[in-house]
PDB file of C-alpha atoms in Angstrom:
ATOM      1  CA  MET A  14     -22.997 -14.781  -8.515  1.00 31.00           C
ATOM      2  CA  MET A  15     -23.139 -12.172 -11.421  1.00 30.00           C
ATOM      3  CA  VAL A  16     -22.113  -9.158 -11.076  1.00 35.00           C
ATOM      4  CA  THR A  17     -21.747  -6.779 -13.739  1.00 31.00           C
ATOM      5  CA  SER A  18     -18.359  -4.804 -14.842  1.00 30.00           C
ATOM      6  CA  CYS A  19     -20.858  -1.504 -15.520  1.00 31.00           C
ATOM      7  CA  LEU A  20     -23.848  -0.296 -13.574  1.00 34.00           C
ATOM      8  CA  PHE A  21     -26.807   1.789 -15.157  1.00 31.00           C
ATOM      9  CA  TRP A  22     -26.975   4.013 -12.241  1.00 33.00           C
ATOM     10  CA  ALA A  23     -29.773   5.734 -13.506  1.00 31.00           C
ATOM     11  CA  MET A  24     -32.634   3.105 -13.627  1.00 29.00           C
ATOM     12  CA  ALA A  25     -31.331   1.883 -10.010  1.00 33.00           C
ATOM     13  CA  LEU A  26     -32.379   4.735  -9.047  1.00 37.00           C
ATOM     14  CA  LEU A  27     -35.861   5.027 -10.727  1.00 34.00           C
ATOM     15  CA  LYS A  28     -35.735   1.710  -8.630  1.00 34.00           C
ATOM     16  CA  ILE A  29     -35.402   4.480  -5.540  1.00 35.00           C
ATOM     17  CA  GLY A  30     -37.596   6.278  -7.063  1.00 35.00           C
ATOM     18  CA  ARG A  31     -40.479   4.118  -7.104  1.00 34.00           C
ATOM     19  CA  TYR A  32     -40.138   1.107  -3.865  1.00 37.00           C
ATOM     20  CA  TYR A  33     -40.362   5.396  -2.169  1.00 39.00           C
ATOM     21  CA  GLU A  34     -43.843   6.234  -3.095  1.00 37.00           C
ATOM     22  CA  SER A  35     -44.474   7.027   0.892  1.00 37.00           C
ATOM     23  CA  ASN A  36     -41.311   6.572   2.872  1.00 43.00           C
ATOM     24  CA  CYS A  37     -38.609   9.025   1.405  1.00 50.00           C
ATOM     25  CA  PHE A  38     -35.730   8.924   4.008  1.00 49.00           C
ATOM     26  CA  CYS A  39     -33.361   6.608   4.493  1.00 57.00           C
ATOM     27  CA  LEU A  40     -31.377   5.563   7.221  1.00 55.00           C
ATOM     28  CA  CYS A  41     -27.309   6.630   6.793  1.00 54.00           C
ATOM     29  CA  ILE A  42     -25.287   4.212   8.997  1.00 45.00           C
ATOM     30  CA  SER A  43     -21.902   6.126   8.161  1.00 41.00           C
ATOM     31  CA  LEU A  44     -17.819   6.517   9.342  1.00 33.00           C
ATOM     32  CA  LEU A  45     -18.758   4.545  13.396  1.00 31.00           C
ATOM     33  CA  LEU A  46     -19.881   8.724  14.657  1.00 29.00           C
ATOM     34  CA  THR A  47     -22.654   9.437  15.629  1.00 31.00           C
ATOM     35  CA  GLY A  48     -24.508  13.116  16.929  1.00 32.00           C
ATOM     36  CA  SER A  49     -26.831  15.565  15.070  1.00 33.00           C
ATOM     37  CA  SER A  50     -26.052  18.728  12.899  1.00 38.00           C
ATOM     38  CA  ALA A  51     -26.158  20.446  16.198  1.00 40.00           C
ATOM     39  CA  LYS A  52     -23.764  18.832  17.887  1.00 43.00           C
ATOM     40  CA  PRO A  53     -20.163  17.700  18.581  1.00 41.00           C
ATOM     41  CA  MET A  54     -19.897  14.407  16.705  1.00 43.00           C
ATOM     42  CA  GLU A  55     -18.825  11.362  19.003  1.00 52.00           C
ATOM     43  CA  LYS A  56     -16.807   7.781  18.490  1.00 61.00           C
ATOM     44  CA  VAL A  57     -19.210   5.342  18.246  1.00 67.00           C
ATOM     45  CA  PRO A  58     -17.304   1.136  18.906  1.00 75.00           C
ATOM     46  CA  LEU A  59     -18.857  -1.005  16.032  1.00 77.00           C
ATOM     47  CA  SER A  60     -21.327  -3.106  18.531  1.00 80.00           C
ATOM     48  CA  LYS A  61     -23.689   0.394  18.372  1.00 84.00           C
ATOM     49  CA  THR A  62     -23.865   0.016  14.742  1.00 87.00           C
ATOM     50  CA  LEU A  63     -25.183  -3.242  15.100  1.00 92.00           C
ATOM     51  CA  GLU A  64     -27.894  -2.666  17.577  1.00 93.00           C
ATOM     52  CA  SER A  65     -28.638   0.308  16.018  1.00 91.00           C
ATOM     53  CA  THR A  66     -29.511  -0.744  12.866  1.00 92.00           C
ATOM     54  CA  LYS A  67     -31.525  -3.424  14.287  1.00 95.00           C
ATOM     55  CA  ILE A  68     -33.124  -0.984  15.746  1.00 93.00           C
ATOM     56  CA  ALA A  69     -33.756   1.493  13.255  1.00 91.00           C
ATOM     57  CA  ILE A  70     -35.339  -1.523  11.129  1.00 94.00           C
ATOM     58  CA  ASP A  71     -37.514  -2.052  14.561  1.00 95.00           C
ATOM     59  CA  THR A  72     -38.284   1.753  13.842  1.00 92.00           C
ATOM     60  CA  GLY A  73     -39.264   1.225  10.328  1.00 91.00           C
ATOM     61  CA  PHE A  74     -36.480   1.893   8.431  1.00 91.00           C
ATOM     62  CA  ARG A  75     -35.907  -0.430   5.516  1.00 91.00           C
ATOM     63  CA  HIS A  76     -32.957   1.610   3.259  1.00 90.00           C
ATOM     64  CA  ILE A  77     -29.766   1.392   4.832  1.00 91.00           C
ATOM     65  CA  ASP A  78     -26.816   3.915   3.570  1.00 89.00           C
ATOM     66  CA  SER A  79     -23.546   2.290   3.948  1.00 91.00           C
ATOM     67  CA  ALA A  80     -20.420   2.322   1.976  1.00 91.00           C
ATOM     68  CA  TYR A  81     -17.136   0.207   2.479  1.00 93.00           C
ATOM     69  CA  VAL A  82     -14.521   3.057   3.542  1.00 90.00           C
ATOM     70  CA  TYR A  83     -17.042   3.368   6.693  1.00 85.00           C
ATOM     71  CA  PRO A  84     -16.141   0.185   7.529  1.00 83.00           C
ATOM     72  CA  ASN A  85     -18.689  -1.277   9.146  1.00 87.00           C
ATOM     73  CA  GLU A  86     -20.217  -3.339   5.906  1.00 93.00           C
ATOM     74  CA  LYS A  87     -20.029  -6.048   7.889  1.00 95.00           C
ATOM     75  CA  GLU A  88     -22.262  -5.271  11.523  1.00 94.00           C
ATOM     76  CA  ILE A  89     -24.783  -3.766   8.982  1.00 94.00           C
ATOM     77  CA  GLY A  90     -25.108  -7.142   7.125  1.00 96.00           C
ATOM     78  CA  GLN A  91     -24.867  -8.882  10.889  1.00 97.00           C
ATOM     79  CA  ALA A  92     -27.958  -6.632  11.389  1.00 96.00           C
ATOM     80  CA  ILE A  93     -29.752  -6.814   8.726  1.00 97.00           C
ATOM     81  CA  ARG A  94     -29.391 -11.439   8.795  1.00 98.00           C
ATOM     82  CA  SER A  95     -30.731 -11.341  12.184  1.00 98.00           C
ATOM     83  CA  LYS A  96     -33.310  -8.929  12.088  1.00 97.00           C
ATOM     84  CA  ILE A  97     -34.918 -11.517   9.035  1.00 98.00           C
ATOM     85  CA  ALA A  98     -33.660 -15.530  10.782  1.00 98.00           C
ATOM     86  CA  ASP A  99     -36.452 -13.157  13.901  1.00 97.00           C
ATOM     87  CA  GLY A 100     -38.873 -12.667  11.441  1.00 97.00           C
ATOM     88  CA  VAL A 101     -38.868  -9.170  11.023  1.00 97.00           C
ATOM     89  CA  VAL A 102     -38.263  -8.587   7.661  1.00 97.00           C
ATOM     90  CA  ARG A 103     -37.345 -10.758   4.502  1.00 97.00           C
ATOM     91  CA  ARG A 104     -35.055  -9.878   2.798  1.00 97.00           C
ATOM     92  CA  GLU A 105     -36.613  -8.179  -0.603  1.00 96.00           C
ATOM     93  CA  ASP A 106     -38.173  -5.591   2.547  1.00 96.00           C
ATOM     94  CA  ILE A 107     -34.484  -3.819   2.913  1.00 95.00           C
ATOM     95  CA  PHE A 108     -33.829  -1.409   0.105  1.00 92.00           C
ATOM     96  CA  LEU A 109     -29.502  -1.816   0.568  1.00 94.00           C
ATOM     97  CA  THR A 110     -27.456   1.079  -0.856  1.00 91.00           C
ATOM     98  CA  THR A 111     -23.247  -0.474  -0.827  1.00 93.00           C
ATOM     99  CA  LYS A 112     -20.592   2.124  -2.607  1.00 92.00           C
ATOM    100  CA  LEU A 113     -17.146   1.493  -4.920  1.00 92.00           C
ATOM    101  CA  TRP A 114     -14.433   3.590  -3.816  1.00 93.00           C
ATOM    102  CA  CYS A 115     -12.794   5.401  -5.719  1.00 92.00           C
ATOM    103  CA  THR A 116      -9.591   3.401  -5.751  1.00 95.00           C
ATOM    104  CA  PHE A 117     -11.926   0.657  -7.175  1.00 94.00           C
ATOM    105  CA  HIS A 118     -13.234   2.299 -10.644  1.00 91.00           C
ATOM    106  CA  ARG A 119     -11.102   1.079 -13.254  1.00 92.00           C
ATOM    107  CA  PRO A 120     -14.043  -1.380 -14.714  1.00 89.00           C
ATOM    108  CA  GLU A 121     -11.719  -3.931 -14.635  1.00 92.00           C
ATOM    109  CA  LEU A 122     -11.719  -3.700 -10.094  1.00 94.00           C
ATOM    110  CA  VAL A 123     -15.926  -2.273  -9.784  1.00 92.00           C
ATOM    111  CA  ASP A 124     -16.080  -6.599  -9.662  1.00 93.00           C
ATOM    112  CA  ILE A 125     -13.370  -7.287  -7.449  1.00 95.00           C
ATOM    113  CA  GLY A 126     -14.856  -3.877  -4.938  1.00 95.00           C
ATOM    114  CA  LEU A 127     -18.524  -5.455  -4.852  1.00 95.00           C
ATOM    115  CA  GLU A 128     -17.225  -8.546  -4.251  1.00 96.00           C
ATOM    116  CA  ARG A 129     -15.935  -7.837  -1.059  1.00 96.00           C
ATOM    117  CA  SER A 130     -18.629  -5.058  -0.311  1.00 97.00           C
ATOM    118  CA  LEU A 131     -21.230  -8.703  -0.047  1.00 97.00           C
ATOM    119  CA  LYS A 132     -17.804 -10.562   1.682  1.00 97.00           C
ATOM    120  CA  ASN A 133     -18.260  -8.077   3.896  1.00 97.00           C
ATOM    121  CA  LEU A 134     -22.447  -8.352   4.571  1.00 97.00           C
ATOM    122  CA  GLN A 135     -22.632 -11.508   4.266  1.00 97.00           C
ATOM    123  CA  LEU A 136     -25.356 -11.053   1.744  1.00 97.00           C
ATOM    124  CA  ASP A 137     -26.005 -12.783  -1.874  1.00 96.00           C
ATOM    125  CA  TYR A 138     -26.511  -8.725  -3.116  1.00 96.00           C
ATOM    126  CA  VAL A 139     -26.828  -5.237  -2.593  1.00 95.00           C
ATOM    127  CA  ASP A 140     -30.180  -3.213  -3.954  1.00 93.00           C
ATOM    128  CA  LEU A 141     -27.947  -0.168  -5.059  1.00 89.00           C
ATOM    129  CA  PHE A 142     -24.820   0.231  -5.582  1.00 90.00           C
ATOM    130  CA  LEU A 143     -23.532   3.726  -5.855  1.00 88.00           C
ATOM    131  CA  ILE A 144     -19.823   5.085  -7.390  1.00 86.00           C
ATOM    132  CA  HIS A 145     -18.812   6.304  -4.036  1.00 88.00           C
ATOM    133  CA  TYR A 146     -16.796  10.004  -4.801  1.00 83.00           C
ATOM    134  CA  PRO A 147     -16.597  10.442  -9.005  1.00 83.00           C
ATOM    135  CA  MET A 148     -12.742  11.505  -8.148  1.00 84.00           C
ATOM    136  CA  SER A 149     -10.516   7.757  -9.477  1.00 91.00           C
ATOM    137  CA  ILE A 150      -7.451   6.529  -6.903  1.00 92.00           C
ATOM    138  CA  LYS A 151      -4.801   4.167  -8.978  1.00 95.00           C
ATOM    139  CA  PRO A 152      -5.764   1.306  -6.691  1.00 95.00           C
ATOM    140  CA  SER A 153      -4.001  -0.098  -3.688  1.00 95.00           C
ATOM    141  CA  GLU A 154      -5.124  -1.462  -0.759  1.00 93.00           C
ATOM    142  CA  ALA A 155      -5.166   1.202   0.775  1.00 93.00           C
ATOM    143  CA  MET A 156      -7.935   3.942   0.990  1.00 92.00           C
ATOM    144  CA  LEU A 157      -5.638   6.988  -0.373  1.00 92.00           C
ATOM    145  CA  THR A 158      -3.339   6.574  -2.537  1.00 94.00           C
ATOM    146  CA  LYS A 159      -0.191   8.430  -2.342  1.00 94.00           C
ATOM    147  CA  ASP A 160       3.119   9.939  -2.925  1.00 94.00           C
ATOM    148  CA  GLY A 161       6.351   9.325  -1.196  1.00 93.00           C
ATOM    149  CA  ASN A 162       5.863  13.518  -0.613  1.00 93.00           C
ATOM    150  CA  GLY A 163       1.827  12.356   1.396  1.00 92.00           C
ATOM    151  CA  LYS A 164       0.375  13.110  -1.947  1.00 92.00           C
ATOM    152  CA  ILE A 165      -2.914  12.158  -3.401  1.00 91.00           C
ATOM    153  CA  LEU A 166      -2.750   9.988  -6.451  1.00 94.00           C
ATOM    154  CA  PHE A 167      -5.461  10.118  -8.943  1.00 92.00           C
ATOM    155  CA  GLU A 168      -5.671   8.801 -12.091  1.00 92.00           C
ATOM    156  CA  THR A 169      -9.403   9.560 -14.663  1.00 88.00           C
ATOM    157  CA  VAL A 170     -11.578   7.056 -15.758  1.00 87.00           C
ATOM    158  CA  ASP A 171     -14.777   7.459 -17.304  1.00 75.00           C
ATOM    159  CA  LEU A 172     -17.329   6.606 -15.430  1.00 69.00           C
ATOM    160  CA  CYS A 173     -21.044   5.900 -17.059  1.00 56.00           C
ATOM    161  CA  ALA A 174     -22.215   6.548 -13.003  1.00 43.00           C
ATOM    162  CA  THR A 175     -25.185   8.817 -11.113  1.00 42.00           C
ATOM    163  CA  TRP A 176     -23.962  10.137  -7.204  1.00 51.00           C
ATOM    164  CA  GLU A 177     -25.323  10.984  -3.762  1.00 74.00           C
ATOM    165  CA  VAL A 178     -25.389  14.464  -3.967  1.00 86.00           C
ATOM    166  CA  GLU A 179     -25.355  17.092  -0.784  1.00 90.00           C
ATOM    167  CA  CYS A 180     -28.883  18.389  -1.142  1.00 94.00           C
ATOM    168  CA  HIS A 181     -30.369  20.452   2.095  1.00 96.00           C
ATOM    169  CA  PRO A 182     -31.659  24.130   2.255  1.00 97.00           C
ATOM    170  CA  TYR A 183     -28.453  25.487   2.125  1.00 97.00           C
ATOM    171  CA  LEU A 184     -27.446  24.090  -0.869  1.00 95.00           C
ATOM    172  CA  ASN A 185     -31.655  22.686  -2.746  1.00 96.00           C
ATOM    173  CA  GLN A 186     -29.821  21.686  -5.760  1.00 93.00           C
ATOM    174  CA  LYS A 187     -33.113  22.614  -7.247  1.00 95.00           C
ATOM    175  CA  LYS A 188     -31.634  23.140 -11.240  1.00 93.00           C
ATOM    176  CA  LEU A 189     -30.139  19.212 -10.539  1.00 90.00           C
ATOM    177  CA  LEU A 190     -33.869  18.453  -9.689  1.00 93.00           C
ATOM    178  CA  ASP A 191     -35.841  19.941 -11.873  1.00 94.00           C
ATOM    179  CA  PHE A 192     -33.083  18.213 -14.937  1.00 89.00           C
ATOM    180  CA  CYS A 193     -33.506  14.358 -12.693  1.00 88.00           C
ATOM    181  CA  LYS A 194     -36.789  15.239 -12.850  1.00 90.00           C
ATOM    182  CA  SER A 195     -36.747  15.868 -16.394  1.00 91.00           C
ATOM    183  CA  ARG A 196     -35.459  12.275 -16.994  1.00 85.00           C
ATOM    184  CA  ASP A 197     -37.675  10.472 -14.670  1.00 84.00           C
ATOM    185  CA  ILE A 198     -33.782   9.942 -12.467  1.00 83.00           C
ATOM    186  CA  VAL A 199     -34.740  10.016  -8.442  1.00 83.00           C
ATOM    187  CA  LEU A 200     -31.804  12.017  -6.220  1.00 86.00           C
ATOM    188  CA  VAL A 201     -31.033  11.105  -3.508  1.00 87.00           C
ATOM    189  CA  ALA A 202     -29.551  13.655  -0.632  1.00 90.00           C
ATOM    190  CA  TYR A 203     -26.594  12.821   1.421  1.00 87.00           C
ATOM    191  CA  GLY A 204     -26.042  16.351   4.650  1.00 89.00           C
ATOM    192  CA  ALA A 205     -29.435  16.391   4.374  1.00 93.00           C
ATOM    193  CA  LEU A 206     -29.531  17.829   8.458  1.00 93.00           C
ATOM    194  CA  GLY A 207     -26.438  20.090   6.723  1.00 88.00           C
ATOM    195  CA  SER A 208     -23.397  17.937   8.609  1.00 75.00           C
ATOM    196  CA  GLN A 209     -22.284  15.944  11.337  1.00 71.00           C
ATOM    197  CA  ARG A 210     -19.288  18.065  11.484  1.00 74.00           C
ATOM    198  CA  PRO A 211     -16.478  16.101  11.417  1.00 71.00           C
ATOM    199  CA  LYS A 212     -13.223  18.507  11.346  1.00 73.00           C
ATOM    200  CA  ALA A 213     -11.147  16.711   8.800  1.00 69.00           C
ATOM    201  CA  TRP A 214     -14.220  16.979   5.652  1.00 71.00           C
ATOM    202  CA  VAL A 215     -16.231  20.515   7.107  1.00 77.00           C
ATOM    203  CA  ASP A 216     -15.295  23.843   8.187  1.00 80.00           C
ATOM    204  CA  GLN A 217     -15.951  24.206  11.553  1.00 84.00           C
ATOM    205  CA  LYS A 218     -16.736  28.658  11.490  1.00 88.00           C
ATOM    206  CA  ALA A 219     -19.896  26.543   8.597  1.00 88.00           C
ATOM    207  CA  PRO A 220     -22.990  27.623   9.829  1.00 91.00           C
ATOM    208  CA  PHE A 221     -25.068  25.076  11.274  1.00 93.00           C
ATOM    209  CA  LEU A 222     -28.133  24.287   9.565  1.00 95.00           C
ATOM    210  CA  LEU A 223     -30.765  22.528  12.125  1.00 95.00           C
ATOM    211  CA  LYS A 224     -30.284  26.459  14.154  1.00 95.00           C
ATOM    212  CA  ASP A 225     -31.200  27.768  11.214  1.00 97.00           C
ATOM    213  CA  PRO A 226     -33.838  30.751  12.401  1.00 98.00           C
ATOM    214  CA  VAL A 227     -36.210  30.715   9.732  1.00 98.00           C
ATOM    215  CA  LEU A 228     -36.139  26.762  10.123  1.00 97.00           C
ATOM    216  CA  CYS A 229     -36.466  26.698  13.959  1.00 98.00           C
ATOM    217  CA  ALA A 230     -39.455  29.327  13.422  1.00 98.00           C
ATOM    218  CA  MET A 231     -41.251  27.130  11.496  1.00 98.00           C
ATOM    219  CA  ALA A 232     -40.556  23.695  12.907  1.00 98.00           C
ATOM    220  CA  LYS A 233     -42.448  25.907  16.391  1.00 98.00           C
ATOM    221  CA  LYS A 234     -44.709  27.035  14.304  1.00 97.00           C
ATOM    222  CA  HIS A 235     -45.216  23.158  13.437  1.00 98.00           C
ATOM    223  CA  ASN A 236     -44.646  21.418  16.931  1.00 97.00           C
ATOM    224  CA  ARG A 237     -42.054  20.293  15.683  1.00 97.00           C
ATOM    225  CA  SER A 238     -38.126  19.250  15.393  1.00 97.00           C
ATOM    226  CA  PRO A 239     -36.215  21.607  12.581  1.00 97.00           C
ATOM    227  CA  ALA A 240     -35.019  18.002  11.994  1.00 95.00           C
ATOM    228  CA  GLN A 241     -37.810  17.419  10.905  1.00 97.00           C
ATOM    229  CA  ILE A 242     -39.352  20.099   9.166  1.00 97.00           C
ATOM    230  CA  ALA A 243     -35.379  19.464   7.238  1.00 97.00           C
ATOM    231  CA  LEU A 244     -36.622  15.897   6.452  1.00 95.00           C
ATOM    232  CA  ARG A 245     -39.583  16.442   5.152  1.00 96.00           C
ATOM    233  CA  TYR A 246     -39.179  18.769   2.696  1.00 97.00           C
ATOM    234  CA  GLN A 247     -37.180  17.487   0.674  1.00 95.00           C
ATOM    235  CA  VAL A 248     -40.253  14.359   1.221  1.00 93.00           C
ATOM    236  CA  GLN A 249     -42.368  16.896  -0.400  1.00 96.00           C
ATOM    237  CA  ARG A 250     -40.284  17.876  -3.934  1.00 95.00           C
ATOM    238  CA  GLY A 251     -39.517  14.574  -4.690  1.00 92.00           C
ATOM    239  CA  VAL A 252     -35.756  14.037  -3.028  1.00 92.00           C
ATOM    240  CA  VAL A 253     -34.735  11.273  -1.169  1.00 88.00           C
ATOM    241  CA  ALA A 254     -33.044  11.856   1.952  1.00 89.00           C
ATOM    242  CA  LEU A 255     -30.261  10.371   3.980  1.00 86.00           C
ATOM    243  CA  ALA A 256     -31.040  10.613   7.592  1.00 84.00           C
ATOM    244  CA  GLN A 257     -27.997   9.366  10.094  1.00 80.00           C
ATOM    245  CA  SER A 258     -28.637   8.726  12.858  1.00 82.00           C
ATOM    246  CA  TYR A 259     -27.330   6.439  15.727  1.00 80.00           C
ATOM    247  CA  GLU A 260     -29.475   7.397  18.326  1.00 87.00           C
ATOM    248  CA  GLU A 261     -33.004   5.654  18.950  1.00 90.00           C
ATOM    249  CA  ASN A 262     -35.652   8.665  19.915  1.00 92.00           C
ATOM    250  CA  GLU A 263     -33.753  10.496  16.386  1.00 91.00           C
ATOM    251  CA  MET A 264     -34.735   7.597  14.791  1.00 91.00           C
ATOM    252  CA  LYS A 265     -38.177   7.868  15.842  1.00 92.00           C
ATOM    253  CA  GLU A 266     -38.558  11.933  14.580  1.00 93.00           C
ATOM    254  CA  ASN A 267     -37.141  11.219  11.610  1.00 92.00           C
ATOM    255  CA  ILE A 268     -39.484   8.847  10.291  1.00 91.00           C
ATOM    256  CA  GLN A 269     -42.218  10.991  12.479  1.00 94.00           C
ATOM    257  CA  ALA A 270     -40.851  13.825   8.701  1.00 94.00           C
ATOM    258  CA  LEU A 271     -44.101  11.483   6.785  1.00 92.00           C
ATOM    259  CA  GLU A 272     -46.574  11.962   9.132  1.00 93.00           C
ATOM    260  CA  PHE A 273     -47.037  15.607   8.466  1.00 96.00           C
ATOM    261  CA  GLN A 274     -47.269  18.085   5.415  1.00 97.00           C
ATOM    262  CA  LEU A 275     -45.871  21.901   4.545  1.00 98.00           C
ATOM    263  CA  PRO A 276     -48.308  24.020   2.519  1.00 98.00           C
ATOM    264  CA  SER A 277     -46.857  25.611  -0.242  1.00 98.00           C
ATOM    265  CA  GLU A 278     -46.325  28.770   0.808  1.00 98.00           C
ATOM    266  CA  ASP A 279     -43.375  27.496   4.123  1.00 98.00           C
ATOM    267  CA  MET A 280     -42.112  25.432   0.956  1.00 98.00           C
ATOM    268  CA  GLU A 281     -41.661  28.566  -0.818  1.00 98.00           C
ATOM    269  CA  VAL A 282     -39.749  29.674   2.830  1.00 98.00           C
ATOM    270  CA  LEU A 283     -37.690  26.547   2.801  1.00 98.00           C
ATOM    271  CA  ASN A 284     -36.830  27.371  -1.020  1.00 98.00           C
ATOM    272  CA  GLY A 285     -35.922  30.680   0.210  1.00 98.00           C
ATOM    273  CA  LEU A 286     -32.729  29.307   1.994  1.00 98.00           C
ATOM    274  CA  ASN A 287     -30.751  28.298  -0.464  1.00 97.00           C
ATOM    275  CA  ARG A 288     -27.036  29.609  -0.194  1.00 95.00           C
ATOM    276  CA  ASN A 289     -25.710  27.362  -2.415  1.00 92.00           C
ATOM    277  CA  PHE A 290     -23.487  26.362   0.733  1.00 92.00           C
ATOM    278  CA  ARG A 291     -21.739  23.151   0.320  1.00 90.00           C
ATOM    279  CA  TYR A 292     -20.279  20.961   3.742  1.00 88.00           C
ATOM    280  CA  PHE A 293     -18.748  18.636   2.325  1.00 81.00           C
ATOM    281  CA  PRO A 294     -16.725  20.836  -0.608  1.00 79.00           C
ATOM    282  CA  ALA A 295     -14.041  17.682  -1.136  1.00 77.00           C
ATOM    283  CA  ASN A 296     -10.953  20.558  -1.076  1.00 75.00           C
ATOM    284  CA  ILE A 297      -9.007  17.431  -0.602  1.00 78.00           C
ATOM    285  CA  ALA A 298      -9.342  16.588  -4.894  1.00 77.00           C
ATOM    286  CA  ALA A 299      -9.656  19.759  -5.996  1.00 77.00           C
ATOM    287  CA  GLU A 300      -7.240  18.766  -7.834  1.00 81.00           C
ATOM    288  CA  HIS A 301      -8.602  16.289  -9.946  1.00 80.00           C
ATOM    289  CA  PRO A 302      -9.600  16.646 -12.965  1.00 78.00           C
ATOM    290  CA  ASN A 303     -13.208  15.026 -12.648  1.00 76.00           C
ATOM    291  CA  PHE A 304     -13.648  16.993  -9.456  1.00 76.00           C
ATOM    292  CA  PRO A 305     -17.974  18.180  -9.771  1.00 75.00           C
ATOM    293  CA  PHE A 306     -18.246  21.004  -6.597  1.00 75.00           C
ATOM    294  CA  SER A 307     -18.062  23.900  -9.005  1.00 71.00           C
ATOM    295  CA  ASP A 308     -20.000  23.473 -11.916  1.00 70.00           C
ATOM    296  CA  GLU A 309     -23.466  25.093 -10.948  1.00 69.00           C
ATOM    297  CA  TYR A 310     -26.610  23.169 -10.353  1.00 61.00           C
TER     298      TYR A 310
END
């Protein structure tokens, strides 16, 4: 198996663009947690990750997003292999993303990080391999390498990469999206439905995107759910949106965002919801020299 130490990520994102001409969002399997952006999160057993991934493939999802730091690559790989064995899909029908964790950023460690993910997945390749966060951490077997006082040990590594970005009606990333389109790069959005509000990462006073009165009124107008409106907004902007769920009814609802069109005036209304608000400001890494979330996008 041959891998490369320095991947040209923009070309990988272009591949997504070709793949997603008609299917512009995917299933995001992460963190062993479930819930929608409007209800609290709860822990989910690994067995449900396996079952939910199978259901997602049966529902029609073909882009599955995972990461080394989400301890569920084994279950996702098992579900994909199972559906291939059942004849439901071929490997080339699935667009599988995983991510390089921050302790593997050094060029000599990239191969090791990828090989670990492939071993977990028990697959020969992934379709897209992203740097998870642009803030490098000193290598160790721990996810967060810390000193004796519990402080994270950051380091600086020269990164030639493109990452997924948080993007939703409250943070529509118009400036970044316009730049990406000018370079024929497809923007991939996490947090497309707002946030599932994990206490460790998200301010519990943050607004609920899917309870926004403008979004809810538009959903009622079109006889759709707020989540479908939020996803359709991204589809029509040419953004690949990651839609996270473990629930079969939510997966089916999410994929129906491909079945309708929002008029231009509604798109403008949704553009007006932007407030440059991040659910995931990653303040834990604010002291890192490569911290990107203070920049204007």
